[in-house]
Every structure is written in structure tokens, then in C-alpha cells.
Amino acid sequence: DVKVTQSSRYLVKRTGEKVFLECVQDMDHENMFWYRQDPGLGLRLIYFSYDVKMKEKGDIPEGYSVSREKKERFSLILESASTNQTSMYLCASSLWSTGQGGETQYFGPGTRLLVL
Amino acid sequence: SQKIEQNSEALNIQEGKTATLTCNYTNYSPAYLQWYRQDPGRGPVFLLLIRENEKEKRKERLKVTFDTTLKQSLFHITASQPADSATYLCALAPGSGNTGKLIFGQGTTLQVKP
């Protein structure tokens, strides 16, 4: 079974703190993704990575950065947390894609982040 | 502009009936369309994938159709059970060369009452 794990299920941080969210997958997938999910807005892509040290901005990258030093690990960094970054963060992975949408994404359990 | 739309209103049905959820898209020409299930507080879980040259795909009580002319996919759950209550998301690739990105609909919440 594919397993995607996230470092925390719940996290409470203060405004201005640097926050690290970690994601690890055990299926040797090339692609990894970070989304945030908010009520009424659905899943929005923050960043994705298609190889070690490679990254691409998604739809809402502002205020976030990412790191992928090893194939199995993809970190999301909130440089200076703000209250509008309170959300559910979901990590996913998939095999390398031809770009036609045939590769399934496997999601982690999510991290619910509260920024005070 | 490109859009993928699912009915944002919750769907309430009685146990045993067939639930039908709709996914419409505009300005895409997807080769595949995927459906996921998401339970509260959890990550989405893949259910089914259908290719553009397949009209219909089945898996146990689930059936998906894909009409590229109407730009619509329908997701059916037959003999629904309370355990089927969840949010269902459709997803497709935004275009070629995107290395695995998917665009997700906002999801439709299904509530099956005993």
C-alpha cells in the first residue's frame, strides 16, 4: 500500500513564526504536491515537485516555499506565518506523468494548522 | 477560462437509492478524469479513473461515465449506504506537459440517510 505521511495532524503557531510541514512517501514517486483546502475554495495547489531539487509554483505560492532534498520527502515552509494561512494542508504524491492526467494522486492525512 | 464545476449543494438521499453526482468542465480537453472520496478531516482517496475513449467504467457499486461532447462526467453509487456519506471530488489534468498536476472540483457532499 502506498503510504504518504505528514509530520503533524494538528499544529498551532503564532503569527510571524517559521513553520515547517513535512511529507514523506514510501512509493518512490517522482511527483509530490502541497495543497491547502479551505471551505468553499476546494483544493488549491501551492507547489509541486517533479524531481529532487525541482519545484514549480502552483496557484497560490505566495508566503510559502518548499524543499525537496530527497525523493521521498517534500517540505512546505511558511516563512512568516500569518492568520490567513490557517488551513488544512494536504500533501500528495504520484508517479511521473505524461501530463494527460492518468496518474493517481495519493494523499496524506492532512495537517490542520492554526495560526494565532 | 478553464473551469471544473461540481454541485456545491449537498446531496441527500435515502439508503438503497442510487446517488448521482455531476462534474462539468469547460475549456479543457482531458484525456482522463478521476474521482476521489474525502471523509471529514482526511485526505482524498482515489476511487476511479476513466479515459476519454471510455464511455463508462464500473467498480463494484460505483459507475462513472465520461461524455467528452457534453464535457461532463457522472458518478453513480448504486444501493447507497450510510457509509457512502462523504465528499466526492472529480479531477482532471489541465493540459499536456504539466507533469502530473490535477485540477480538482470543489466536491459534492453526499449524505445517505438510513
XYZ file of N, CA and C in Angstrom:
690
model
N 0.836 -1.212 0.000
C 0.000 0.000 0.000
C 0.860 1.247 0.000
N 0.473 2.202 -0.836
C 1.168 3.489 -0.839
C 0.908 4.193 0.476
N 1.970 4.750 1.030
C 1.761 5.496 2.254
C 2.380 6.881 2.113
N 1.553 7.872 2.404
C 2.030 9.249 2.473
C 1.776 9.717 3.896
N 2.825 10.119 4.573
C 2.672 10.561 5.953
C 3.039 12.029 6.061
N 2.366 12.699 6.970
C 2.647 14.105 7.247
C 3.055 14.229 8.698
N 3.944 15.166 8.965
C 4.615 15.204 10.267
C 3.668 15.472 11.430
N 2.615 16.241 11.205
C 1.690 16.555 12.300
C 0.260 16.503 11.799
N -0.676 16.104 12.652
C -2.096 16.189 12.292
C -2.654 17.564 12.648
N -2.183 18.106 13.778
C -2.640 19.416 14.230
C -1.428 20.232 14.657
N -1.488 21.520 14.348
C -0.377 22.399 14.678
C -0.935 23.768 15.024
N -0.430 24.353 16.113
C -0.820 25.716 16.479
C 0.451 26.557 16.524
N 0.454 27.646 15.795
C 1.625 28.520 15.721
C 1.204 29.975 15.910
N 2.191 30.795 16.189
C 1.926 32.233 16.371
C 2.303 32.985 15.097
N 1.644 34.086 14.886
C 1.942 34.963 13.752
C 3.421 35.316 13.748
N 4.029 35.203 12.566
C 5.435 35.544 12.416
C 6.394 34.377 12.591
N 5.907 33.258 13.120
C 6.774 32.097 13.286
C 7.073 31.445 11.935
N 8.210 30.800 11.851
C 8.547 30.000 10.675
C 8.012 28.587 10.938
N 7.266 28.070 9.975
C 6.597 26.783 10.163
C 7.076 25.803 9.103
N 7.376 24.603 9.556
C 7.792 23.541 8.633
C 6.754 22.423 8.668
N 6.257 22.073 7.483
C 5.387 20.909 7.366
C 6.110 19.887 6.502
N 6.197 18.663 7.034
C 6.958 17.644 6.302
C 6.043 16.552 5.778
N 6.438 16.031 4.627
C 5.668 14.973 3.985
C 6.646 13.910 3.493
N 6.312 12.653 3.756
C 7.163 11.550 3.315
C 6.299 10.511 2.613
N 6.781 10.036 1.451
C 6.072 8.960 0.743
C 7.024 7.789 0.554
N 6.435 6.590 0.535
C 7.268 5.380 0.509
C 7.167 4.612 -0.794
N 6.645 5.264 -1.860
C 6.408 4.527 -3.104
C 7.342 4.955 -4.231
N 8.389 5.673 -3.909
C 9.358 6.063 -4.929
C 8.714 6.898 -6.046
N 7.720 7.701 -5.670
C 7.043 8.554 -6.651
C 7.906 9.750 -7.016
N 7.851 10.112 -8.291
C 8.595 11.281 -8.740
C 7.924 12.586 -8.309
N 6.594 12.618 -8.429
C 5.862 13.866 -8.179
C 5.394 13.959 -6.735
N 5.526 15.144 -6.195
C 4.944 15.428 -4.879
C 4.300 16.809 -4.919
N 3.241 16.969 -4.129
C 2.404 18.169 -4.207
C 2.058 18.651 -2.808
N 1.908 19.942 -2.679
C 1.320 20.534 -1.473
C 0.087 21.338 -1.875
N -1.028 21.052 -1.178
C -2.275 21.764 -1.368
C -2.702 22.373 -0.037
N -3.543 23.385 -0.134
C -4.307 23.795 1.031
C -5.774 23.690 0.662
N -6.575 23.385 1.692
C -8.001 23.189 1.454
C -8.769 24.041 2.449
N -9.620 24.888 1.938
C -10.443 25.772 2.745
C -11.894 25.614 2.332
N -12.807 25.760 3.292
C -14.236 25.615 2.970
C -14.652 26.553 1.840
N -15.328 26.002 0.855
C -15.823 26.802 -0.265
C -14.798 27.087 -1.338
N -13.535 26.784 -1.065
C -12.478 27.073 -2.055
C -11.857 25.801 -2.619
N -12.161 24.666 -2.038
C -11.645 23.418 -2.576
C -10.150 23.265 -2.347
N -9.568 22.360 -3.097
C -8.126 22.092 -3.025
C -7.395 23.077 -3.932
N -6.434 23.767 -3.383
C -5.632 24.693 -4.191
C -4.167 24.309 -4.096
N -3.533 24.241 -5.254
C -2.145 23.795 -5.320
C -1.205 24.924 -4.936
N -0.323 24.643 -3.978
C 0.647 25.645 -3.534
C 1.949 25.494 -4.338
N 2.523 24.315 -4.282
C 3.750 24.000 -5.012
C 3.721 22.533 -5.383
N 4.437 22.194 -6.432
C 4.699 20.789 -6.653
C 6.133 20.572 -7.120
N 6.551 19.334 -7.024
C 7.920 18.971 -7.369
C 7.885 17.695 -8.199
N 8.608 17.686 -9.311
C 8.616 16.500 -10.169
C 9.952 15.763 -10.119
N 10.843 16.234 -9.259
C 12.131 15.554 -9.103
C 12.848 16.188 -7.920
N 13.871 15.512 -7.460
C 14.669 16.071 -6.359
C 15.211 17.439 -6.780
N 15.098 18.372 -5.880
C 15.561 19.745 -6.060
C 14.784 20.522 -7.138
N 13.792 19.932 -7.737
C 12.983 20.630 -8.738
C 11.655 21.015 -8.107
N 11.196 22.206 -8.430
C 9.921 22.652 -7.901
C 9.263 23.592 -8.895
N 7.949 23.653 -8.802
C 7.203 24.613 -9.620
C 6.112 25.228 -8.775
N 5.875 26.485 -9.008
C 4.801 27.158 -8.286
C 3.450 26.636 -8.760
N 2.549 26.550 -7.783
C 1.173 26.229 -8.116
C 0.364 27.502 -8.254
N -0.864 27.441 -7.812
C -1.762 28.582 -7.976
C -1.623 29.638 -6.879
N -1.161 29.227 -5.699
C -1.101 30.169 -4.573
C 0.218 30.033 -3.816
N 1.366 30.314 -4.443
C 2.655 30.102 -3.780
C 3.077 31.212 -2.813
N 2.382 32.339 -2.839
C 2.838 33.486 -2.040
C 2.816 33.152 -0.554
N 3.930 33.443 0.087
C 4.040 33.207 1.526
C 4.550 31.821 1.876
N 4.807 31.011 0.849
C 5.270 29.639 1.055
C 6.552 29.390 0.269
N 7.332 28.440 0.741
C 8.432 27.908 -0.041
C 8.468 26.399 0.203
N 9.260 25.700 -0.607
C 9.323 24.248 -0.473
C 10.762 23.784 -0.599
N 10.964 22.551 -0.176
C 12.286 21.951 -0.276
C 12.115 20.476 -0.575
N 12.903 20.009 -1.552
C 12.909 18.577 -1.831
C 14.355 18.146 -2.041
N 14.972 17.728 -0.964
C 16.363 17.287 -0.974
C 16.493 15.798 -1.243
N 15.450 15.051 -0.880
C 15.430 13.612 -1.135
C 14.123 13.268 -1.837
N 14.146 12.206 -2.601
C 12.983 11.870 -3.425
C 11.737 11.624 -2.585
N 11.906 11.048 -1.407
C 10.748 10.658 -0.620
C 10.189 11.765 0.262
N 10.862 12.888 0.319
C 10.498 13.905 1.301
C 10.280 15.264 0.640
N 9.157 15.887 1.000
C 8.824 17.187 0.415
C 8.332 18.081 1.552
N 9.034 19.168 1.786
C 8.712 20.042 2.915
C 8.074 21.332 2.433
N 7.095 21.768 3.172
C 6.450 23.068 2.929
C 6.853 24.000 4.062
N 7.285 25.183 3.710
C 7.763 26.149 4.700
C 6.930 27.414 4.606
N 6.408 27.812 5.750
C 5.740 29.104 5.861
C 6.776 30.036 6.474
N 7.284 30.951 5.681
C 8.419 31.782 6.107
C 8.080 32.637 7.332
N 6.892 33.199 7.330
C 6.445 34.023 8.450
C 4.930 33.851 8.528
N 4.510 32.933 9.388
C 3.095 32.533 9.393
C 2.174 33.723 9.647
N 1.067 33.713 8.927
C 0.048 34.745 9.135
C -1.295 34.059 9.368
N -2.227 34.799 9.949
C -3.516 34.193 10.302
C -4.255 33.693 9.071
N -4.025 34.318 7.901
C -4.719 33.842 6.707
C -4.120 32.564 6.132
N -3.115 32.035 6.811
C -2.579 30.740 6.423
C -3.136 29.614 7.291
N -4.058 29.961 8.169
C -4.796 28.938 8.904
C -5.599 28.120 7.907
N -5.358 26.818 7.893
C -5.976 25.991 6.864
C -5.648 24.524 7.115
N -6.218 23.677 6.250
C -5.851 22.259 6.193
C -4.833 22.121 5.063
N -3.679 21.538 5.380
C -2.639 21.348 4.373
C -2.529 19.866 4.037
N -2.569 19.594 2.753
C -2.530 18.219 2.278
C -1.348 18.022 1.346
N -0.640 16.938 1.584
C 0.460 16.537 0.733
C -0.009 15.363 -0.122
N 0.505 15.257 -1.330
C 0.164 14.135 -2.204
C 1.376 13.744 -3.022
N 1.359 12.522 -3.528
C 2.429 12.085 -4.427
C 1.827 11.290 -5.580
N 2.567 11.220 -6.679
C 2.135 10.412 -7.822
C 3.356 10.039 -8.643
N 3.160 9.071 -9.502
C 4.217 8.691 -10.433
C 4.438 9.823 -11.432
N 5.595 9.800 -12.095
C 5.877 10.757 -13.152
C 4.784 10.666 -14.211
N 4.456 11.803 -14.777
C 3.278 11.846 -15.629
C 3.619 12.265 -17.049
N 2.830 11.779 -17.984
C 2.911 12.275 -19.360
C 2.158 13.597 -19.484
N 1.449 13.948 -18.440
C 0.722 15.214 -18.431
C -0.713 15.093 -18.872
N -1.177 13.878 -19.085
C -2.543 13.724 -19.566
C -3.537 13.443 -18.444
N -3.039 13.330 -17.220
C -3.959 13.191 -16.086
C -4.265 11.767 -15.725
N -3.439 10.822 -16.161
C -3.740 9.436 -15.864
C -3.107 8.906 -14.592
N -2.336 9.731 -13.927
C -1.660 9.255 -12.722
C -2.442 9.648 -11.481
N -2.685 8.647 -10.655
C -3.436 8.853 -9.422
C -2.577 9.588 -8.408
N -3.216 10.471 -7.665
C -2.507 11.120 -6.564
C -2.887 10.425 -5.262
N -1.872 10.197 -4.428
C -2.061 9.582 -3.120
C -1.832 10.658 -2.069
N -2.800 10.832 -1.223
C -2.771 11.928 -0.255
C -2.390 11.456 1.141
N -1.749 12.358 1.858
C -1.518 12.155 3.279
C -2.764 12.497 4.074
N -2.717 12.327 5.391
C -3.899 12.555 6.224
C -4.209 14.027 6.454
N -3.262 14.898 6.111
C -3.508 16.327 6.293
C -2.964 16.857 7.605
N -2.612 18.132 7.586
C -2.214 18.862 8.801
C -3.136 20.053 8.930
N -3.823 20.108 10.054
C -4.680 21.268 10.306
C -3.867 22.290 11.081
N -3.570 23.400 10.432
C -2.722 24.448 11.008
C -3.578 25.624 11.460
N -3.347 26.025 12.685
C -4.000 27.213 13.236
C -2.922 28.230 13.558
N -3.023 29.417 12.953
C -2.071 30.492 13.232
C -2.784 31.556 14.047
N -2.256 31.794 15.229
C -2.889 32.765 16.156
C -2.224 34.126 16.091
N -12.197 31.049 -19.624
C -11.229 30.471 -18.690
C -11.606 29.028 -18.377
N -10.625 28.285 -17.867
C -10.863 26.879 -17.563
C -11.608 26.759 -16.239
N -12.613 25.884 -16.245
C -13.378 25.687 -15.021
C -13.761 24.233 -14.894
N -13.799 23.776 -13.648
C -14.325 22.448 -13.348
C -15.329 22.626 -12.231
N -16.548 22.194 -12.448
C -17.632 22.507 -11.524
C -18.363 21.263 -11.060
N -18.575 21.234 -9.747
C -19.413 20.217 -9.155
C -20.496 20.926 -8.366
N -21.594 20.269 -8.188
C -22.694 20.862 -7.453
C -22.262 21.094 -6.018
N -22.266 22.339 -5.610
C -21.782 22.663 -4.260
C -22.809 22.330 -3.190
N -24.067 22.150 -3.617
C -25.093 21.795 -2.626
C -24.961 20.331 -2.270
N -25.188 20.033 -1.007
C -25.119 18.651 -0.558
C -26.245 17.847 -1.186
N -25.959 16.581 -1.425
C -26.952 15.670 -1.975
C -27.399 14.732 -0.864
N -28.684 14.774 -0.560
C -29.237 13.912 0.489
C -30.120 12.856 -0.139
N -29.812 11.590 0.145
C -30.638 10.525 -0.414
C -30.895 9.463 0.649
N -31.859 8.638 0.351
C -32.239 7.557 1.263
C -31.386 6.331 0.956
N -31.055 5.607 1.999
C -30.307 4.366 1.857
C -30.983 3.452 0.840
N -30.159 2.836 -0.007
C -30.691 1.918 -1.017
C -30.916 2.549 -2.371
N -31.025 3.890 -2.392
C -31.232 4.581 -3.664
C -29.892 4.777 -4.373
N -29.970 5.188 -5.636
C -28.763 5.498 -6.403
C -28.454 6.983 -6.297
N -27.212 7.264 -5.933
C -26.747 8.654 -5.884
C -26.053 8.973 -7.200
N -26.343 10.142 -7.740
C -25.696 10.576 -8.980
C -25.084 11.951 -8.767
N -23.778 12.045 -8.963
C -23.052 13.299 -8.791
C -22.517 13.731 -10.155
N -22.467 15.045 -10.351
C -22.113 15.596 -11.656
C -20.819 16.395 -11.587
N -20.024 16.268 -12.637
C -18.805 17.056 -12.789
C -18.809 17.631 -14.205
N -18.839 18.944 -14.308
C -18.805 19.620 -15.611
C -17.517 20.413 -15.753
N -16.993 20.472 -16.938
C -15.771 21.227 -17.155
C -15.872 22.034 -18.443
N -15.143 23.132 -18.473
C -15.117 23.970 -19.667
C -13.677 24.325 -20.006
N -13.411 24.403 -21.295
C -12.094 24.798 -21.809
C -10.974 23.843 -21.416
N -11.328 22.586 -21.219
C -10.338 21.534 -21.062
C -10.608 20.492 -22.119
N -9.592 19.722 -22.450
C -9.763 18.545 -23.285
C -9.018 17.405 -22.617
N -9.538 16.926 -21.502
C -8.801 15.936 -20.711
C -8.782 14.575 -21.362
N -7.663 13.904 -21.224
C -7.568 12.527 -21.689
C -8.104 11.567 -20.627
N -8.122 12.034 -19.380
C -8.593 11.213 -18.256
C -9.407 12.096 -17.316
N -10.250 11.445 -16.558
C -10.943 12.134 -15.476
C -10.946 11.183 -14.287
N -10.682 11.740 -13.115
C -10.575 10.914 -11.909
C -11.632 11.338 -10.884
N -12.010 10.381 -10.063
C -12.923 10.655 -8.947
C -12.262 10.209 -7.643
N -12.417 11.059 -6.618
C -11.848 10.796 -5.287
C -12.964 10.930 -4.255
N -12.740 10.243 -3.138
C -13.638 10.369 -1.985
C -12.842 11.021 -0.859
N -13.485 11.953 -0.143
C -12.840 12.573 1.005
C -13.775 12.542 2.206
N -13.291 11.949 3.287
C -14.022 11.955 4.545
C -13.577 13.154 5.376
N -14.440 13.637 6.288
C -14.101 14.843 7.062
C -12.771 14.705 7.773
N -11.921 15.721 7.624
C -10.641 15.745 8.318
C -9.592 14.794 7.762
N -9.861 14.218 6.591
C -8.925 13.266 5.994
C -8.534 13.711 4.595
N -7.481 13.114 4.055
C -7.090 13.386 2.682
C -7.961 12.624 1.701
N -8.090 13.135 0.466
C -8.864 12.425 -0.556
C -8.260 11.059 -0.866
N -9.131 10.143 -1.252
C -8.705 8.793 -1.631
C -9.222 8.506 -3.037
N -8.351 8.035 -3.892
C -8.703 7.742 -5.278
C -9.732 6.628 -5.356
N -10.729 6.825 -6.247
C -11.748 5.801 -6.456
C -11.673 5.201 -7.855
N -11.799 6.050 -8.867
C -11.911 5.570 -10.242
C -11.279 6.556 -11.207
N -10.797 6.008 -12.313
C -10.257 6.823 -13.399
C -10.938 6.357 -14.679
N -11.310 7.288 -15.525
C -11.917 6.940 -16.807
C -11.187 7.684 -17.911
N -10.943 7.004 -18.997
C -10.239 7.577 -20.145
C -11.228 8.207 -21.118
N -10.741 9.101 -21.946
C -11.634 9.824 -22.865
C -12.301 8.903 -23.871
N -11.702 7.756 -24.166
C -12.306 6.838 -25.137
C -13.167 5.759 -24.454
N -13.360 5.908 -23.148
C -14.251 5.001 -22.420
C -15.530 5.760 -22.093
N -16.641 5.150 -22.401
C -17.907 5.824 -22.092
C -18.298 5.591 -20.637
N -17.900 4.441 -20.117
C -18.381 4.040 -18.799
C -17.335 3.166 -18.120
N -17.247 3.286 -16.804
C -16.332 2.443 -16.029
C -17.056 2.048 -14.756
N -16.890 0.785 -14.357
C -17.567 0.309 -13.151
C -16.567 -0.295 -12.174
N -16.916 -0.158 -10.893
C -16.133 -0.812 -9.840
C -17.104 -1.076 -8.694
N -17.475 -2.317 -8.549
C -18.433 -2.713 -7.509
C -19.709 -1.874 -7.649
N -20.092 -1.108 -6.645
C -21.330 -0.320 -6.722
C -21.131 1.050 -7.382
N -19.935 1.331 -7.844
C -19.626 2.625 -8.432
C -19.643 2.538 -9.954
N -20.149 3.597 -10.567
C -20.125 3.685 -12.025
C -19.823 5.125 -12.421
N -18.909 5.280 -13.349
C -18.555 6.611 -13.849
C -18.782 6.638 -15.344
N -19.359 7.737 -15.818
C -19.474 7.960 -17.257
C -18.704 9.210 -17.627
N -18.319 9.301 -18.889
C -17.480 10.406 -19.355
C -17.960 10.785 -20.750
N -18.566 11.942 -20.856
C -19.078 12.405 -22.141
C -18.257 13.620 -22.570
N -17.339 13.399 -23.506
C -16.439 14.486 -23.908
C -17.141 15.514 -24.787
N -18.299 15.141 -25.349
C -19.067 16.114 -26.127
C -19.788 17.080 -25.194
N -20.422 16.530 -24.175
C -21.099 17.372 -23.175
C -20.123 17.982 -22.189
N -18.878 17.488 -22.172
C -17.863 17.916 -21.183
C -18.400 17.670 -19.772
N -18.768 16.418 -19.563
C -19.387 16.074 -18.292
C -19.046 14.641 -17.904
N -18.881 14.449 -16.592
C -18.756 13.111 -16.035
C -19.836 12.949 -14.970
N -20.448 11.783 -14.953
C -21.413 11.444 -13.913
C -20.846 10.310 -13.076
N -21.058 10.419 -11.769
C -20.571 9.426 -10.813
C -21.785 8.868 -10.095
N -21.994 7.554 -10.202
C -23.157 6.908 -9.617
C -22.723 5.945 -8.520
N -23.472 5.970 -7.418
C -23.324 4.943 -6.390
C -24.668 4.242 -6.291
N -24.695 2.969 -6.640
C -25.953 2.227 -6.555
C -26.082 1.594 -5.174
N -27.332 1.315 -4.805
C -27.622 0.704 -3.495
C -26.835 1.429 -2.398
N -27.000 2.728 -2.327
C -26.184 3.541 -1.417
C -26.394 3.136 0.036
N -25.332 3.365 0.818
C -25.334 3.015 2.244
C -24.894 4.245 3.035
N -25.271 4.328 4.307
C -24.793 5.460 5.130
C -23.272 5.601 5.105
N -22.554 4.492 4.965
C -21.082 4.554 4.920
C -20.564 5.232 3.653
N -21.421 5.446 2.672
C -21.022 6.163 1.458
C -21.041 7.680 1.672
N -21.544 8.124 2.796
C -21.605 9.560 3.082
C -20.192 10.124 3.152
N -19.919 11.104 2.312
C -18.582 11.692 2.189
C -18.667 12.808 1.155
N -17.545 13.456 0.930
C -17.446 14.425 -0.161
C -16.723 13.760 -1.326
N -17.251 13.938 -2.521
C -16.684 13.312 -3.715
C -16.147 14.394 -4.647
N -14.894 14.218 -5.044
C -14.203 15.203 -5.866
C -13.895 14.625 -7.237
N -14.090 15.406 -8.276
C -13.592 14.996 -9.591
C -12.316 15.787 -9.883
N -11.487 15.234 -10.742
C -10.205 15.879 -11.034
C -9.769 15.555 -12.451
N -9.095 16.517 -13.082
C -8.551 16.264 -14.409
C -7.262 17.063 -14.580
N -6.488 16.662 -15.583
C -5.225 17.338 -15.857
C -5.496 18.590 -16.674
N -4.844 19.703 -16.345
C -5.121 20.959 -17.046
C -4.576 21.044 -18.451
N -3.686 20.153 -18.829
C -3.152 20.213 -20.181
C -1.903 19.390 -20.295
N -1.347 19.281 -21.471
C -0.184 18.427 -21.667
C 1.056 19.064 -21.042
N 2.007 18.251 -20.726
C 3.289 18.725 -20.207
C 3.239 19.275 -18.810
N 2.209 18.932 -18.042
C 2.093 19.536 -16.706
C 2.665 18.658 -15.617
N 3.290 17.541 -15.988
C 3.994 16.672 -15.036
C 3.157 16.234 -13.854
N 1.909 15.915 -14.088
C 1.145 15.274 -13.035
C 0.204 16.158 -12.255
N 0.156 17.435 -12.585
C -0.784 18.301 -11.876
C -2.211 17.897 -12.193
N -3.071 17.997 -11.183
C -4.504 17.802 -11.368
C -5.228 19.034 -10.861
N -6.320 19.332 -11.531
C -7.223 20.373 -11.032
C -8.427 19.652 -10.435
N -8.775 20.017 -9.218
C -9.877 19.364 -8.523
C -11.108 20.255 -8.514
N -12.263 19.623 -8.667
C -13.506 20.334 -8.414
C -13.648 20.565 -6.922
N -14.615 21.389 -6.548
C -14.775 21.703 -5.133
C -15.418 20.572 -4.345
N -15.986 19.610 -5.049
C -16.565 18.468 -4.368
C -18.046 18.623 -4.092
N -18.722 17.491 -4.075
C -20.133 17.435 -3.672
C -20.228 16.521 -2.469
N -20.904 17.011 -1.431
C -21.089 16.200 -0.227
C -22.343 15.366 -0.359
N -22.168 14.091 -0.152
C -23.282 13.144 -0.206
C -23.632 12.700 1.206
N -24.909 12.760 1.531
C -25.399 12.285 2.822
C -26.429 11.200 2.544
N -26.143 9.986 3.006
C -27.070 8.874 2.807
C -27.754 8.586 4.139
N -29.057 8.711 4.153
C -29.803 8.540 5.407
C -30.356 7.132 5.513
N -30.239 6.572 6.726
C -30.729 5.196 6.904
C -32.253 5.135 6.853
